[in-house]
XYZ file of C-alpha atoms in Angstrom:
379
model
C -79.524 -27.441 -289.256
C -81.399 -25.033 -286.830
C -81.568 -22.296 -289.949
C -82.994 -25.029 -292.084
C -85.754 -26.211 -289.950
C -86.579 -22.535 -289.115
C -87.005 -21.873 -292.393
C -88.392 -24.838 -293.969
C -92.413 -23.653 -293.730
C -90.857 -20.702 -295.678
C -90.086 -22.596 -297.893
C -93.141 -24.684 -298.091
C -95.428 -21.230 -298.167
C -93.314 -20.274 -301.125
C -93.812 -23.030 -303.152
C -97.268 -22.870 -302.832
C -97.173 -19.034 -304.401
C -94.345 -19.553 -307.147
C -95.020 -23.600 -307.843
C -91.204 -23.569 -307.640
C -90.463 -27.369 -308.875
C -86.834 -27.145 -307.003
C -88.422 -25.401 -303.151
C -90.875 -28.598 -303.579
C -88.048 -30.851 -304.516
C -86.035 -29.931 -301.337
C -89.046 -30.488 -299.198
C -90.528 -33.427 -299.905
C -87.323 -35.545 -301.013
C -86.431 -38.702 -299.507
C -82.988 -37.017 -298.285
C -85.089 -34.178 -296.989
C -87.467 -36.442 -294.544
C -84.145 -38.040 -292.930
C -82.576 -34.848 -292.312
C -85.784 -34.012 -290.352
C -86.255 -37.159 -288.495
C -82.299 -36.595 -287.864
C -82.894 -33.457 -286.378
C -85.868 -34.629 -284.049
C -84.120 -37.263 -282.917
C -81.399 -35.283 -282.122
C -82.967 -32.840 -279.964
C -84.457 -35.901 -277.656
C -81.719 -37.008 -274.945
C -84.050 -40.667 -274.775
C -82.412 -41.539 -278.358
C -79.090 -40.015 -278.066
C -78.673 -43.045 -274.601
C -80.597 -45.557 -276.531
C -78.366 -45.239 -279.375
C -75.229 -44.982 -277.317
C -76.337 -47.636 -274.940
C -76.905 -50.302 -277.820
C -73.584 -49.575 -279.417
C -71.918 -50.244 -275.878
C -74.253 -53.302 -275.425
C -73.177 -54.731 -279.225
C -69.456 -54.075 -278.104
C -68.878 -54.627 -274.856
C -71.241 -58.606 -274.506
C -70.262 -59.967 -277.842
C -71.312 -63.750 -278.503
C -67.708 -65.131 -278.069
C -67.965 -62.966 -274.890
C -64.695 -64.622 -272.517
C -65.858 -66.747 -269.463
C -65.493 -64.203 -266.605
C -62.368 -65.741 -265.350
C -60.380 -64.494 -268.471
C -62.338 -61.771 -269.230
C -60.478 -58.030 -268.894
C -61.561 -54.002 -268.901
C -64.119 -55.278 -266.332
C -66.414 -53.162 -263.572
C -68.645 -55.428 -261.214
C -71.341 -53.650 -259.305
C -71.987 -55.046 -255.870
C -73.621 -53.784 -252.729
C -73.935 -54.653 -249.117
C -76.554 -57.057 -248.043
C -78.102 -54.642 -245.364
C -79.417 -51.802 -248.086
C -82.744 -51.275 -249.653
C -83.961 -51.873 -252.937
C -83.734 -48.483 -253.683
C -79.769 -47.920 -252.833
C -78.954 -50.882 -255.016
C -80.589 -49.131 -257.990
C -78.783 -45.813 -257.341
C -75.113 -47.977 -257.030
C -75.673 -49.883 -259.594
C -77.122 -46.846 -262.211
C -73.557 -44.915 -261.080
C -71.919 -48.140 -261.895
C -72.616 -48.259 -265.300
C -72.758 -44.999 -265.649
C -68.997 -45.075 -264.449
C -68.626 -48.510 -266.559
C -69.693 -46.664 -270.238
C -67.444 -43.256 -269.023
C -64.541 -45.703 -269.361
C -65.287 -48.473 -271.483
C -65.511 -51.174 -269.458
C -68.104 -53.835 -269.291
C -70.699 -53.321 -266.372
C -71.725 -56.435 -263.945
C -73.169 -56.722 -261.525
C -73.271 -59.247 -258.469
C -75.836 -59.558 -255.599
C -74.714 -61.037 -252.138
C -78.301 -61.871 -250.952
C -80.483 -61.727 -253.722
C -81.628 -63.151 -257.106
C -81.796 -60.500 -259.713
C -82.739 -62.425 -262.508
C -86.258 -62.733 -260.442
C -86.769 -58.718 -259.811
C -85.373 -57.299 -263.198
C -84.782 -57.919 -266.765
C -81.337 -57.038 -267.559
C -80.125 -55.931 -270.901
C -78.299 -59.181 -270.911
C -78.090 -61.839 -268.565
C -74.123 -61.916 -268.868
C -74.110 -58.596 -266.583
C -74.511 -61.010 -263.740
C -72.418 -62.379 -261.859
C -73.469 -64.805 -259.577
C -72.245 -65.379 -255.954
C -70.312 -68.444 -256.640
C -68.123 -67.080 -259.474
C -67.944 -63.384 -257.227
C -65.648 -66.014 -254.257
C -64.640 -67.987 -256.527
C -62.926 -64.895 -258.244
C -62.150 -62.623 -256.026
C -62.143 -64.048 -253.171
C -59.922 -67.023 -253.661
C -57.615 -64.842 -256.179
C -58.496 -66.549 -259.249
C -59.460 -63.293 -261.682
C -56.150 -63.472 -264.315
C -56.030 -60.047 -263.918
C -55.416 -56.654 -262.149
C -57.968 -56.058 -259.366
C -59.137 -52.425 -257.914
C -61.507 -52.642 -255.496
C -63.634 -48.998 -254.656
C -65.811 -47.628 -252.366
C -68.809 -45.003 -253.161
C -71.129 -45.999 -250.091
C -72.173 -43.808 -247.490
C -68.903 -44.427 -245.524
C -66.443 -43.903 -248.503
C -63.024 -42.031 -248.157
C -62.168 -39.095 -250.078
C -58.817 -41.199 -251.493
C -61.259 -43.359 -253.501
C -63.007 -40.527 -254.623
C -60.226 -39.295 -255.454
C -59.040 -42.543 -257.579
C -62.551 -42.018 -260.078
C -62.416 -38.086 -260.248
C -59.015 -37.149 -260.326
C -56.050 -38.204 -262.675
C -54.792 -37.311 -265.928
C -55.647 -41.243 -267.300
C -57.962 -43.530 -266.978
C -58.334 -47.083 -264.806
C -55.641 -49.382 -265.993
C -56.916 -52.180 -263.606
C -58.121 -55.281 -265.585
C -61.483 -55.418 -262.693
C -62.892 -52.479 -261.009
C -65.341 -53.547 -258.275
C -67.498 -50.886 -256.903
C -69.094 -51.455 -253.432
C -71.495 -48.909 -253.410
C -74.695 -47.562 -251.908
C -75.608 -44.153 -252.936
C -75.960 -42.450 -256.097
C -72.637 -40.469 -257.249
C -73.373 -39.301 -260.975
C -72.750 -35.649 -260.375
C -69.126 -36.591 -259.437
C -68.503 -38.097 -262.634
C -70.353 -35.043 -264.684
C -67.403 -33.047 -263.244
C -64.723 -35.398 -263.837
C -66.054 -35.743 -267.693
C -69.098 -33.526 -268.558
C -68.140 -33.705 -272.479
C -68.799 -37.280 -271.862
C -72.381 -36.841 -270.146
C -73.474 -34.652 -272.451
C -72.478 -36.333 -275.418
C -74.483 -39.395 -274.334
C -77.719 -38.542 -272.410
C -78.009 -34.524 -274.143
C -79.910 -33.788 -271.068
C -77.694 -34.079 -267.522
C -80.958 -33.537 -265.738
C -82.034 -37.377 -266.937
C -79.172 -39.004 -266.346
C -80.453 -41.603 -264.194
C -83.953 -41.477 -265.509
C -82.501 -42.542 -268.966
C -80.105 -45.288 -266.915
C -83.201 -46.971 -264.886
C -85.322 -47.471 -268.047
C -83.022 -49.437 -269.604
C -81.290 -50.818 -266.231
C -84.249 -51.412 -264.424
C -87.227 -53.090 -266.058
C -89.187 -54.762 -264.298
C -89.328 -58.869 -264.872
C -92.182 -61.225 -265.845
C -93.102 -61.490 -262.602
C -92.942 -58.469 -261.185
C -95.039 -57.004 -264.015
C -97.622 -59.116 -263.271
C -98.146 -57.677 -259.435
C -98.143 -54.076 -261.443
C -102.415 -52.604 -261.455
C -103.444 -52.725 -265.227
C -105.405 -49.509 -263.867
C -103.904 -46.255 -263.725
C -104.393 -44.155 -260.032
C -104.603 -40.600 -260.315
C -102.671 -40.006 -257.276
C -99.196 -42.038 -256.344
C -98.130 -41.396 -252.406
C -95.066 -43.076 -251.203
C -94.304 -42.482 -247.758
C -90.863 -42.778 -245.726
C -90.337 -42.596 -242.131
C -87.125 -42.257 -240.696
C -88.176 -41.968 -237.133
C -88.781 -45.861 -238.268
C -92.097 -45.980 -237.094
C -95.731 -44.864 -237.918
C -95.570 -40.886 -237.934
C -99.245 -39.865 -237.879
C -97.974 -36.634 -239.072
C -96.962 -37.336 -242.339
C -100.534 -37.941 -242.453
C -101.438 -34.546 -241.777
C -98.621 -33.305 -244.041
C -99.901 -35.185 -247.134
C -104.086 -34.213 -246.516
C -102.264 -30.263 -246.283
C -100.388 -30.937 -249.386
C -103.471 -32.446 -251.178
C -105.781 -29.353 -249.993
C -103.203 -26.672 -250.962
C -101.972 -27.683 -253.870
C -105.959 -29.105 -255.279
C -104.820 -32.571 -256.070
C -107.534 -34.201 -255.571
C -111.177 -32.705 -256.633
C -113.824 -33.787 -254.264
C -111.742 -36.684 -253.022
C -112.798 -39.027 -255.379
C -110.651 -41.049 -257.559
C -108.334 -44.164 -257.451
C -105.264 -43.106 -254.778
C -102.229 -46.077 -254.488
C -100.523 -45.836 -251.048
C -96.776 -47.321 -250.900
C -95.445 -47.317 -247.239
C -94.482 -50.395 -244.744
C -96.405 -48.755 -242.453
C -100.419 -50.181 -243.290
C -101.748 -47.182 -241.014
C -101.390 -44.814 -243.583
C -103.301 -46.524 -245.739
C -106.112 -46.562 -243.087
C -105.902 -43.052 -241.728
C -105.948 -41.792 -245.102
C -109.166 -44.226 -246.608
C -111.198 -42.575 -243.177
C -109.857 -39.049 -244.215
C -110.472 -38.800 -248.167
C -113.988 -40.176 -247.927
C -114.679 -40.341 -251.257
C -111.210 -42.212 -252.976
C -110.538 -45.442 -253.042
C -106.867 -46.324 -251.664
C -105.286 -49.143 -253.078
C -101.760 -50.764 -252.055
C -100.424 -53.538 -253.676
C -98.059 -54.694 -250.509
C -96.809 -53.208 -246.677
C -93.636 -54.558 -245.120
C -92.961 -54.606 -242.001
C -89.289 -54.297 -241.617
C -87.039 -57.638 -242.060
C -83.898 -59.007 -243.990
C -84.378 -58.571 -247.484
C -85.257 -60.914 -249.540
C -86.679 -61.438 -253.227
C -90.583 -61.301 -252.348
C -89.597 -58.175 -250.913
C -87.632 -56.583 -253.328
C -90.369 -57.705 -256.049
C -93.485 -55.795 -254.428
C -91.427 -52.880 -254.069
C -89.847 -52.725 -257.300
C -93.711 -53.336 -258.352
C -94.824 -50.084 -255.897
C -92.312 -47.731 -257.722
C -93.622 -48.523 -261.434
C -97.052 -48.119 -259.800
C -96.483 -44.791 -258.415
C -94.476 -43.730 -261.225
C -97.388 -44.488 -263.754
C -99.860 -42.463 -261.228
C -101.039 -39.293 -262.909
C -100.001 -37.227 -259.879
C -97.237 -38.535 -257.517
C -96.260 -37.146 -253.898
C -93.523 -38.348 -251.936
C -90.792 -38.359 -249.205
C -87.791 -36.388 -249.425
C -84.599 -37.239 -249.004
C -86.115 -41.260 -249.533
C -84.211 -43.572 -252.613
C -87.227 -45.467 -252.957
C -89.331 -42.107 -254.238
C -86.404 -41.312 -255.957
C -86.826 -44.272 -258.198
C -90.432 -43.321 -258.755
C -89.707 -40.176 -259.966
C -87.076 -40.654 -262.195
C -89.347 -43.560 -263.323
C -92.246 -41.220 -264.290
C -89.859 -39.268 -265.791
C -91.005 -36.029 -265.525
C -90.992 -33.456 -262.815
C -94.353 -32.009 -263.610
C -97.352 -33.586 -261.531
C -94.932 -34.642 -259.262
C -94.698 -33.176 -255.600
C -92.201 -34.151 -252.935
C -93.579 -33.523 -249.273
C -91.961 -30.557 -247.181
C -92.094 -29.350 -243.633
C -92.231 -25.297 -243.870
C -94.841 -25.863 -246.872
C -96.865 -28.938 -246.805
C -94.632 -29.948 -250.392
C -93.352 -28.523 -253.180
C -93.261 -29.283 -256.694
C -90.205 -31.493 -257.951
C -87.933 -29.383 -260.224
C -85.689 -32.601 -261.391
C -85.940 -36.210 -261.621
C -82.233 -36.523 -260.733
C -80.913 -38.405 -257.159
C -79.676 -36.364 -254.761
C -75.766 -37.246 -253.622
C -76.457 -37.700 -250.238
C -72.669 -38.269 -249.078
C -70.107 -36.104 -251.357
C -66.327 -36.502 -250.939
C -65.261 -33.467 -248.556
C -62.115 -32.606 -250.269
C -60.432 -32.947 -253.552
C -57.540 -31.975 -255.423
C -59.153 -31.984 -258.897
C -62.402 -30.422 -258.070
C -63.985 -26.927 -256.574
C -66.218 -28.665 -253.865
C -68.488 -25.738 -254.428
C -69.208 -25.987 -257.782
C -70.298 -29.660 -257.133
C -72.558 -28.600 -254.656
C -73.919 -25.657 -256.734
């Protein structure tokens, strides 16, 4: 196929020189064009995943889909109510990858917020309502075997062992994954062939899943500004308070990378602390500083998550993006942007650095597994 594409321009020149009817037929026939389109499509990871995902949806969400109580080979992703939206998205995306790999239907359970208000999911039947979940798995009304897995930051090596090691796939009728982090790298070690066949580019796994699974709802879309910004800045303070050092680091980064010419343009700032916006407004005299919201720490609510998702997409739509390191909120903006180009992460030593991948970090990996070379996973 590759040789065909490389020689095709040569065939075209020969046909002009020799008026070869045979070569012209080869170049312009419908069959030839179809081959060309398929060859082009095959090199795009998005095309490959879209096709695999559509087939997965058709198979697992038919019109006559049985009720949850009678559904078999069902994987449910759930999270604790105390974690933020970024961690929830990482957990659900990882669970979807696990469901696709083991050929289970994917479902999501949110114990405290209505996901329909936040996301426009590919199929609403993916949602298991809290009352349904409680009835099926707390009151033992589910007609089948159930496997519980913990993939949160507190997960034990024994949980990771069940996911990664062993000869066969899951045999339980329902698998409940209680997560809070991104664990796809471990799945790639389990079945690299599946991921290369499904995603082609292993550095785009999360970005491709996020774009299909986390489309904003209508109400969230209404919060996203229509006009793009020349710069999006996301600041996450792990000191759990306003940190003026971050403002100085941002300014140092902007200067070292020449990210804003003459301080002109519209800059979007996403942070829990409005002091960042005020400080940057004072120091970037010519720039227009904009925000959607600035939430103080509070209990997780639907409205909070709506604004958070709108901020993620607004950051992703910016021409240049600057995010805090190790922030799951920042991971979302980078992944939705889908390219490390013009994307930077704050760095204590270097002010900031250009990111080299849009894949999130696996924060709390297992320490030891019987079937995995841990040095390979860390690399």
